[in-house]
Coordinates of C-alpha atoms in Angstrom, one line a residue:
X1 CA 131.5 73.1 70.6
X2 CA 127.7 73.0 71.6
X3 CA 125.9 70.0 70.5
X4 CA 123.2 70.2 68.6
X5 CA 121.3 67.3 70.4
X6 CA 122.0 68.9 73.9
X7 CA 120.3 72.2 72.7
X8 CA 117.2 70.4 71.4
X9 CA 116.9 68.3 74.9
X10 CA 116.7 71.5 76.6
X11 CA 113.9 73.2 74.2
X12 CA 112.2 69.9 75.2
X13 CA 112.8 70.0 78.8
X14 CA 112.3 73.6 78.8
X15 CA 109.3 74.5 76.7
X16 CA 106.3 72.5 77.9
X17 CA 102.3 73.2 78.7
X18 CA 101.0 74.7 81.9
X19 CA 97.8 74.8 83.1
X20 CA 97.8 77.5 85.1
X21 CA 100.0 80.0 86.6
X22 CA 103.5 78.1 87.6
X23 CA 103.8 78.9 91.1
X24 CA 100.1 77.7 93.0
X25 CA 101.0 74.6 90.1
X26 CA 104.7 73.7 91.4
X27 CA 103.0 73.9 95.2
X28 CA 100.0 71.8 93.8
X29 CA 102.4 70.0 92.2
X30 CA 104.7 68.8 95.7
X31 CA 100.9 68.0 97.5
X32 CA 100.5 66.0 94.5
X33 CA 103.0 63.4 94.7
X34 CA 103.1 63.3 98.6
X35 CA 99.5 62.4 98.0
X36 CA 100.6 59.8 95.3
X37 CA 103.1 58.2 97.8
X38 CA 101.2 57.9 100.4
X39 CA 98.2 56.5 98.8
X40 CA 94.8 57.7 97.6
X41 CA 93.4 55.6 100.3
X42 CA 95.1 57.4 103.0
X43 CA 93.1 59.8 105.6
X44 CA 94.7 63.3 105.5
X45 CA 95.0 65.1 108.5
X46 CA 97.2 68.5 107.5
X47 CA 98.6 70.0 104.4
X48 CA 101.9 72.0 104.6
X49 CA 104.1 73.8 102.0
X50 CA 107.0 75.7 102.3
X51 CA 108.0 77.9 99.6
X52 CA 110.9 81.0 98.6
X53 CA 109.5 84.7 98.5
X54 CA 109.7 84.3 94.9
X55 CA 107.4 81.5 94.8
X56 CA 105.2 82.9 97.4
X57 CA 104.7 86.3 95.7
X58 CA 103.9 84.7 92.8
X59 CA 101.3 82.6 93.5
X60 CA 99.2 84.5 96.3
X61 CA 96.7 86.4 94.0
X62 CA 96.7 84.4 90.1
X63 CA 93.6 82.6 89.5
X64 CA 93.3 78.8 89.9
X65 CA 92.1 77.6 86.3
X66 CA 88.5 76.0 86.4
X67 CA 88.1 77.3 90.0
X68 CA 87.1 80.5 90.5
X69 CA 89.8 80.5 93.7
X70 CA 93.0 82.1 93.6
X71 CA 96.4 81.7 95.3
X72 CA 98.9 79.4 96.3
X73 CA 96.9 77.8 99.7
X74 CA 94.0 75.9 97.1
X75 CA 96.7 75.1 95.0
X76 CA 98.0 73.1 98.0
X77 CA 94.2 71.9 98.5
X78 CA 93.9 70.8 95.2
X79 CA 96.9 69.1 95.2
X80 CA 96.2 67.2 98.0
X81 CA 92.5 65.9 96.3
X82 CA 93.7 65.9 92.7
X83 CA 96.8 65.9 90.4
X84 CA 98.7 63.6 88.8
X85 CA 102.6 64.3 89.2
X86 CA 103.9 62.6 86.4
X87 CA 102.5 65.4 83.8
X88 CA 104.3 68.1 85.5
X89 CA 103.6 71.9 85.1
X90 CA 100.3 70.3 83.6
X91 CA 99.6 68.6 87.2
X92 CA 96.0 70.2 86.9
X93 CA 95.2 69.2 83.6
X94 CA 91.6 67.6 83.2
X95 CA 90.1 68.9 86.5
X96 CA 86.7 68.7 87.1
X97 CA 83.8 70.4 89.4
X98 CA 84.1 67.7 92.0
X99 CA 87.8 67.9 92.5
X100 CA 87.5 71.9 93.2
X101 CA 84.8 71.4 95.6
X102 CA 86.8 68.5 97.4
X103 CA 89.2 71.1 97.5
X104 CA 86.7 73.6 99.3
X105 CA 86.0 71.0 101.8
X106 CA 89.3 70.0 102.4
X107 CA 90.4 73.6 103.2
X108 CA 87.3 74.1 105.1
X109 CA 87.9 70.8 107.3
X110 CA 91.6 70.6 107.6
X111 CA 94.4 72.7 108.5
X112 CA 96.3 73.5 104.5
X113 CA 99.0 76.1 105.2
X114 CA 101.7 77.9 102.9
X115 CA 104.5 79.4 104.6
X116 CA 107.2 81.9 103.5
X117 CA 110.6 81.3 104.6
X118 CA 113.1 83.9 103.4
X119 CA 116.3 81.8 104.1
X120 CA 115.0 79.6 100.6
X121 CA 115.8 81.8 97.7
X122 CA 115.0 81.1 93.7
X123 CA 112.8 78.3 93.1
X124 CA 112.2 75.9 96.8
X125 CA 108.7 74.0 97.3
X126 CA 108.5 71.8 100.0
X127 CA 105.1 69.8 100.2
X128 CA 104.2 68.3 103.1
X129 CA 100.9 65.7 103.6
X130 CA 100.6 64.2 107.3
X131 CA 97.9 61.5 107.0
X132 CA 96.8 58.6 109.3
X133 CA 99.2 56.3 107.6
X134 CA 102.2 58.6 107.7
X135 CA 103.9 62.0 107.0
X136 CA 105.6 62.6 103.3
X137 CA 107.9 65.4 102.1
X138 CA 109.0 66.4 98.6
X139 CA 111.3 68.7 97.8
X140 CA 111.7 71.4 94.5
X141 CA 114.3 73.0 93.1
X142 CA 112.4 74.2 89.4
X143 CA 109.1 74.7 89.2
X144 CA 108.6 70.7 87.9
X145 CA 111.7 69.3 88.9
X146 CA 111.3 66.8 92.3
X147 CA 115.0 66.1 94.0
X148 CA 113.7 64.4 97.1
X149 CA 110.8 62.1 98.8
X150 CA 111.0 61.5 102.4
X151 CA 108.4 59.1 103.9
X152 CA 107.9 58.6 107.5
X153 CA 111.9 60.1 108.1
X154 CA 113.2 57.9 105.5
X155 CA 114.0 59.4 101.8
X156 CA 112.8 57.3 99.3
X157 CA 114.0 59.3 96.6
X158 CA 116.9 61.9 96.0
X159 CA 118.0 63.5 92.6
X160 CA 122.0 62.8 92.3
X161 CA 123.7 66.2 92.7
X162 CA 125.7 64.8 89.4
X163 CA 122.8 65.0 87.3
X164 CA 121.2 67.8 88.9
X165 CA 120.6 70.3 85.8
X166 CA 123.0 68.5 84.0
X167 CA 121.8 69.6 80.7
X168 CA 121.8 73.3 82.2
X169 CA 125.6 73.2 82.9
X170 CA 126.7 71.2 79.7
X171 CA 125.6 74.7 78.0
X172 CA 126.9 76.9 80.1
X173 CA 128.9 78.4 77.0
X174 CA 125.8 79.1 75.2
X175 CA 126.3 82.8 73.3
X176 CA 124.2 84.7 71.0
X177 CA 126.1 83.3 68.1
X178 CA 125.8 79.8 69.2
X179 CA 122.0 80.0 69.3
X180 CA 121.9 81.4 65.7
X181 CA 124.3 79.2 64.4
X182 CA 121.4 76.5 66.0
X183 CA 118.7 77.4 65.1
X184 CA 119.9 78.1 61.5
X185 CA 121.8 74.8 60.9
X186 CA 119.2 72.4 62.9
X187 CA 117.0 70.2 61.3
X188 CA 113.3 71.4 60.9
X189 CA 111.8 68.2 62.1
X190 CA 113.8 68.5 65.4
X191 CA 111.9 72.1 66.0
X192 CA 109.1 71.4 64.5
X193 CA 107.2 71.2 67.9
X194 CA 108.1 74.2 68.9
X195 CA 105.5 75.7 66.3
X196 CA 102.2 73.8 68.8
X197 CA 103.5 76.9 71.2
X198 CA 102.2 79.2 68.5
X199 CA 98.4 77.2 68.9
X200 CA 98.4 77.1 72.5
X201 CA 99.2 80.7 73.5
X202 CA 97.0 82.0 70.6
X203 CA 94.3 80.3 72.4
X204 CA 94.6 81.5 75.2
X205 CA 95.0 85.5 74.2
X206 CA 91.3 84.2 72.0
X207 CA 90.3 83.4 75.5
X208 CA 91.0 86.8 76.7
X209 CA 89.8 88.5 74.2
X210 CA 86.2 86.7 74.5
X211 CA 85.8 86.6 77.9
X212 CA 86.0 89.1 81.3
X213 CA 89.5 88.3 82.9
X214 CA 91.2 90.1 85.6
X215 CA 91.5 93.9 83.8
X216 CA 90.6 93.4 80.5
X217 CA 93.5 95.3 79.3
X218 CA 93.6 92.6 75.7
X219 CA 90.2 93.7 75.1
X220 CA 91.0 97.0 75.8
X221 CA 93.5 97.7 73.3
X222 CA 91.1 95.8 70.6
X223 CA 88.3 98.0 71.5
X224 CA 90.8 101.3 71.3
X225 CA 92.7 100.7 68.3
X226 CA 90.2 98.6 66.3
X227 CA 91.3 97.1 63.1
X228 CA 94.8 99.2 63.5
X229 CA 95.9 96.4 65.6
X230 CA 95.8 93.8 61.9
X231 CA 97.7 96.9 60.2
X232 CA 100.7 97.1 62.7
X233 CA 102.3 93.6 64.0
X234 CA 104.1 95.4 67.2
X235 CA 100.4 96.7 68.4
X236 CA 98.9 93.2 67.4
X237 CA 101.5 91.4 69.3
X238 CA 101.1 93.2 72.5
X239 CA 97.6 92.9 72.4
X240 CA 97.5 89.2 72.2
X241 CA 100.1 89.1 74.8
X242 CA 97.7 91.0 77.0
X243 CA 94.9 89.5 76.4
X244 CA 97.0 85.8 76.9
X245 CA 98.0 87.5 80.3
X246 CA 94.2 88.4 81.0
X247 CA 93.3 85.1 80.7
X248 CA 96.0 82.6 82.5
X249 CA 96.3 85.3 85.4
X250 CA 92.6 85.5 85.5
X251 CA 91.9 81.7 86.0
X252 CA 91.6 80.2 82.6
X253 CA 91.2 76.5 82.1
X254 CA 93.2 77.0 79.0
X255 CA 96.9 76.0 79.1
X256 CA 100.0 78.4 78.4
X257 CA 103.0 77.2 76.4
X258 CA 105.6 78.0 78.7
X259 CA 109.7 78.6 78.8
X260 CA 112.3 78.3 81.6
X261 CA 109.3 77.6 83.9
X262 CA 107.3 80.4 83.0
X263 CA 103.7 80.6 81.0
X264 CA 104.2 84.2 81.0
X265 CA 107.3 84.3 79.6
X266 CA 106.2 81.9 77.5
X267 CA 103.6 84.0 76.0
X268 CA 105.8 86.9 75.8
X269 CA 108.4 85.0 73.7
X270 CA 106.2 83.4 71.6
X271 CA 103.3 85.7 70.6
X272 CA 105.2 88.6 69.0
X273 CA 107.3 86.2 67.0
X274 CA 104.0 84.2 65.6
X275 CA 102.2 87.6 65.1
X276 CA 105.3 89.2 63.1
X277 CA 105.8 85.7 61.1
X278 CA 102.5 86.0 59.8
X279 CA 102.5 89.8 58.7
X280 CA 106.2 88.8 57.3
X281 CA 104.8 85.4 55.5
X282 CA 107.1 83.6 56.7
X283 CA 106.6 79.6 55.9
X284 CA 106.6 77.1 59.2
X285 CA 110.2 76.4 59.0
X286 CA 111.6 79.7 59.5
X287 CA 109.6 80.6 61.9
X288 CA 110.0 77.5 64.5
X289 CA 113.8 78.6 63.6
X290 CA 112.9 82.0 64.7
X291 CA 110.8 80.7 67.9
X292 CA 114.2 78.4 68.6
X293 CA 116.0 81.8 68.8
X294 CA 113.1 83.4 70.8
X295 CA 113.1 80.2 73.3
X296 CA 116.6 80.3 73.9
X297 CA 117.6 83.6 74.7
X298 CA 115.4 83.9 77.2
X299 CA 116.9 80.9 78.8
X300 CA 120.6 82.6 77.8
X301 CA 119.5 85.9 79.7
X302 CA 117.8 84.2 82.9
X303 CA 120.9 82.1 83.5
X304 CA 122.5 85.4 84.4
X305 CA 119.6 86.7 86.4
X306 CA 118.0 83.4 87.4
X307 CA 114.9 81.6 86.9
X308 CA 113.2 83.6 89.6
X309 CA 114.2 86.7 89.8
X310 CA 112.7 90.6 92.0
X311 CA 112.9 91.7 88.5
X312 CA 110.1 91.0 85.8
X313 CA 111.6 88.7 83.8
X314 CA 109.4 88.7 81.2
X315 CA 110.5 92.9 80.6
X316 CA 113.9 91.9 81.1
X317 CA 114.0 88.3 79.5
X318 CA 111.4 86.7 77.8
X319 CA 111.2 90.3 75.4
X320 CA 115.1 90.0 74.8
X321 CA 114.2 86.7 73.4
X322 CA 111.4 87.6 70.8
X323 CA 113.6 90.9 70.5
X324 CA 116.5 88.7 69.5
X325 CA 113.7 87.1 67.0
X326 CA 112.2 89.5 65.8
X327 CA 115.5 91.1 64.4
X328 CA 116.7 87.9 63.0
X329 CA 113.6 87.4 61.2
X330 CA 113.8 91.2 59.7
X331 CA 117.5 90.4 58.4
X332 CA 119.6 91.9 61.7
X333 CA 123.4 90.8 62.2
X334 CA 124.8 88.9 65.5
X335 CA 125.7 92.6 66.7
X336 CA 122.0 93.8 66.1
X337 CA 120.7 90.8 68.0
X338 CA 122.9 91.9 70.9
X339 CA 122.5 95.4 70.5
X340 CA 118.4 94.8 70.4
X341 CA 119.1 93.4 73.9
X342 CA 121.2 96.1 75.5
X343 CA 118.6 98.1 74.4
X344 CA 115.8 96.4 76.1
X345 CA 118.0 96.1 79.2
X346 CA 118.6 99.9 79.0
X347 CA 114.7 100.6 79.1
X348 CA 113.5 97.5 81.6
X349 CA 116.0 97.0 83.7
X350 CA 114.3 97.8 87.1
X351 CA 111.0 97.2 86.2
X352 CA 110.1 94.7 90.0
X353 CA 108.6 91.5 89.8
X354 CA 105.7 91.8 92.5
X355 CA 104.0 88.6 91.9
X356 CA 101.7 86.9 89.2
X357 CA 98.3 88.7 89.1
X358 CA 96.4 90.6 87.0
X359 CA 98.1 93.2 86.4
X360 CA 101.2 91.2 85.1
X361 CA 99.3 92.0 81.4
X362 CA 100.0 95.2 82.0
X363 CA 103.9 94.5 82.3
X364 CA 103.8 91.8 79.7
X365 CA 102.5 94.4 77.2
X366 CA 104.7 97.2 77.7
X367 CA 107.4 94.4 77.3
X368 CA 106.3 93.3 73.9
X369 CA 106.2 96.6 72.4
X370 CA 110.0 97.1 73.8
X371 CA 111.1 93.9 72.1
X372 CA 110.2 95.4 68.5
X373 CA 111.4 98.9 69.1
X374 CA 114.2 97.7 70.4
X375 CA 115.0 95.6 67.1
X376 CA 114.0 98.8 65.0
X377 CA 116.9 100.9 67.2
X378 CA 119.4 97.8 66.6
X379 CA 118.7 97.6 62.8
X380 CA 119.3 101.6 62.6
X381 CA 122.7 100.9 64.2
X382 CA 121.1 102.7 67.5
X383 CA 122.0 100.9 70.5
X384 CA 123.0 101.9 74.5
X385 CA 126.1 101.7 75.4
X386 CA 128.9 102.6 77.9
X387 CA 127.9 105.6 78.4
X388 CA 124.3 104.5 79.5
X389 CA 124.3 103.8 83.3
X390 CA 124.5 99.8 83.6
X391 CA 125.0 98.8 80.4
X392 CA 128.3 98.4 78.2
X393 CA 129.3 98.0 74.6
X394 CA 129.8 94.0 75.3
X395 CA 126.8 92.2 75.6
X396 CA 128.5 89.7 78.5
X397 CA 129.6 92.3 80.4
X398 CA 125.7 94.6 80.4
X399 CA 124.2 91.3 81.6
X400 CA 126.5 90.8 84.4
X401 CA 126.1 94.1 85.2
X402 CA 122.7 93.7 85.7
X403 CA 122.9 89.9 87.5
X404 CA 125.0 91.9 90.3
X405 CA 121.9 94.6 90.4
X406 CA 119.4 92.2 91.1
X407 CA 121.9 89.7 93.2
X408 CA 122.2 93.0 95.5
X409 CA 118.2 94.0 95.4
X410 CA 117.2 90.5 95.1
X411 CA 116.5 89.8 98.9
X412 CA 115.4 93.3 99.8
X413 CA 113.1 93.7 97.1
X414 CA 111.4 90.1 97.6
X415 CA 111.2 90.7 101.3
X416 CA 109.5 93.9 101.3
X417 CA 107.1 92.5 98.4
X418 CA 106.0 89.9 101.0
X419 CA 105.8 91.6 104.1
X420 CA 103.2 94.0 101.7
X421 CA 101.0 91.0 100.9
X422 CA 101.1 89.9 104.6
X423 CA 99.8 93.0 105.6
X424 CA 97.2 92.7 103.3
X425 CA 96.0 89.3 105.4

């Protein structure tokens, strides 16, 4: 029997802000405490990181917020000059002018280097700061969570492997009907924050929509479909989802609500939910119940295909989440909620993850409008099946189906992805 309290922890530990996109932020986020351990008084003389082809793909080309810079190498640089590891994915928060020009000089001065190695798979950042008092090392296995500190040869710091995700595996039972039976039975005021993910996510699709980011595809669909978009929810939704993606991929200073270490898939979970709560008139309650659904499916589905992924998780995880939500909110059974997901899994299944940039809005959009016509197949009793290539009538049985497609494509996919940006120098 799931604990109530256990679930909760996790929405806490896993729906947070991020400033920026989460991949130059973990790396920024490693410089950042071998910076803080070795002093700010101490001379640096090189700046390494180490990072998975996940990480590395996604981080090469997304905007640095307040920078005008992109890519994981000045998120190393401004790491090194700026950052305060104790807030996390929101390492960046608060910086200024001066700290991204002491990043331009650092980078300009000193050697700052992010290296691919394709033996580390999932999430892996190692941050490495020599200096004139010393060498530092810290080690990631999320994109927040620190396991080790070595200073000078000597770890200072090491996560115990017993409590290493041990909220993660304490759910490991967690089931569509589990996460219902949550989100309907738990009290309000222990969800209530998940509702500040509504504020922060719609500012940053406002963002978008006001400003010149990456391709403009937000705007775009505002300019096209006009005042069509306040008539249908599904068209809204993905247009504030684009425009959200426009703006955090495109550098704003703005932060994303994020889930399972993701701003994007934060957005993509949360948007579509807000937008159909309003149309619907639903009061706060039911929809941070709805957003609890949202949240934690997307965790459910990425614990089969990981939190990094060659697939797009937010077309294959993030919309089975507000999918799942958005046919709970419009009166859909446990079967419907399942069946909304096989259905999204039928349609998305493939589509490659090939890094955070700007055309991520593009994916992200075409993702939200799947979540809601998946739900309207699910709530006509229309869903995939085992006749339908990788999926099956049992929902446990589609989703390992598809965890052994992209354990099998995983490495070849992610390899071929980075030897592409290589060659791009």
């Amino acid at each position: 029997m799931l604990k109530q309290d256990a679930i909760v922890t996790l929405l806490q530990k896993e729906v947070s802000p991020a400033v920026g996109c989460t991949a130059p932020v973990a790396v920024g986020l490693a410089v950042a405490k071998c910076r803080e351990v070795l002093g700010e008084k101490a001379e640096i003389q090189s700046v390494r990181v180490i990072v998975s082809p996940g990480i590395f793909k996604n981080g090469y080309s997304v905007g640095i917020p307040n920078s005008g810079e992109k890519g994981n190498v000045f998120g190393a640089a401004l790491g090194a000059v700026y950052g305060d590891p104790s807030l996390g994915l929101a390492v960046f928060l608060g910086v200024s002018p001066n700290d991204i020009e002491k990043a331009r000089r650092l980078l300009q001065s000193h050697d700052v280097s992010v290296a691919c190695d394709p033996s580390k798979r999932g999430v892996y950042v190692e941050g490495i700061i020599s200096a004139d008092s010393g060498e530092c090392r810290t080690v990631m296995n999320t994109h927040s969570n620190i396991v080790r500190v070595v200073l000078n040869g000597k770890t200072i710091y090491e996560q115990k492997e017993a409590s290493v995700d041990a909220t993660t595996r304490s759910l490991d039972c967690l089931s569509i009907e589990s996460i219902t039976s949550f989100a309907e039975t738990v009290p309000f005021e222990q969800i209530r924050f998940l509702l500040d993910g509504i504020s922060v996510n719609m500012a940053l699709a406002e963002d978008g929509l006001s400003h010149d980011y990456c391709l403009n595809i937000g705007k775009s669909l505002k300019t096209v479909f006009g005042e069509k978009t306040n008539l249908l929810p599904d068209l809204k939704a993905r247009m504030l989802v684009s425009a959200a993606a426009d703006a955090r991929m495109g550098g704003s200073s703005l932060p994303a609500m994020s889930t399972v270490g993701s701003g994007n898939q934060g957005i993509t979970a949360i948007l579509p939910v807000a937008v159909l709560t309003e149309h619907l008139g639903v009061d706060d309650e039911k929809t941070a119940r709805a957003l609890a659904i949202s949240h934690l499916v997307t965790y459910y589905v990425k614990q089969y295909i990981g939190r990094i992924s060659s697939m797009c998780l937010c077309g294959v995880a993030a919309s089975a989440g507000a999918g799942c939500a958005i046919t709970w909110l419009r009166g859909g059974s446990i079967q419907a909620m399942k069946d909304c997901i096989k259905n999204i899994l039928a349609a998305l299944t493939g589509m490659i993850c090939d890094g955070a940039k700007g055309t991520c809005a593009l994916k992200m959009g075409v993702a939200t409008a799947e979540a809601f016509h998946a739900s309207d197949l699910a709530i006509m009793l229309s869903s995939a099946g085992s006749d339908d290539g990788i999926i099956d009538d049992d929902l446990g049985i589609t989703l390992k189906n598809v965890e052994k497609i992209t354990q099998v494509t995983r490495d070849a996919i992610d390899d071929s992805i980075v030897d592409i940006i290589n060659a791009k120098g």
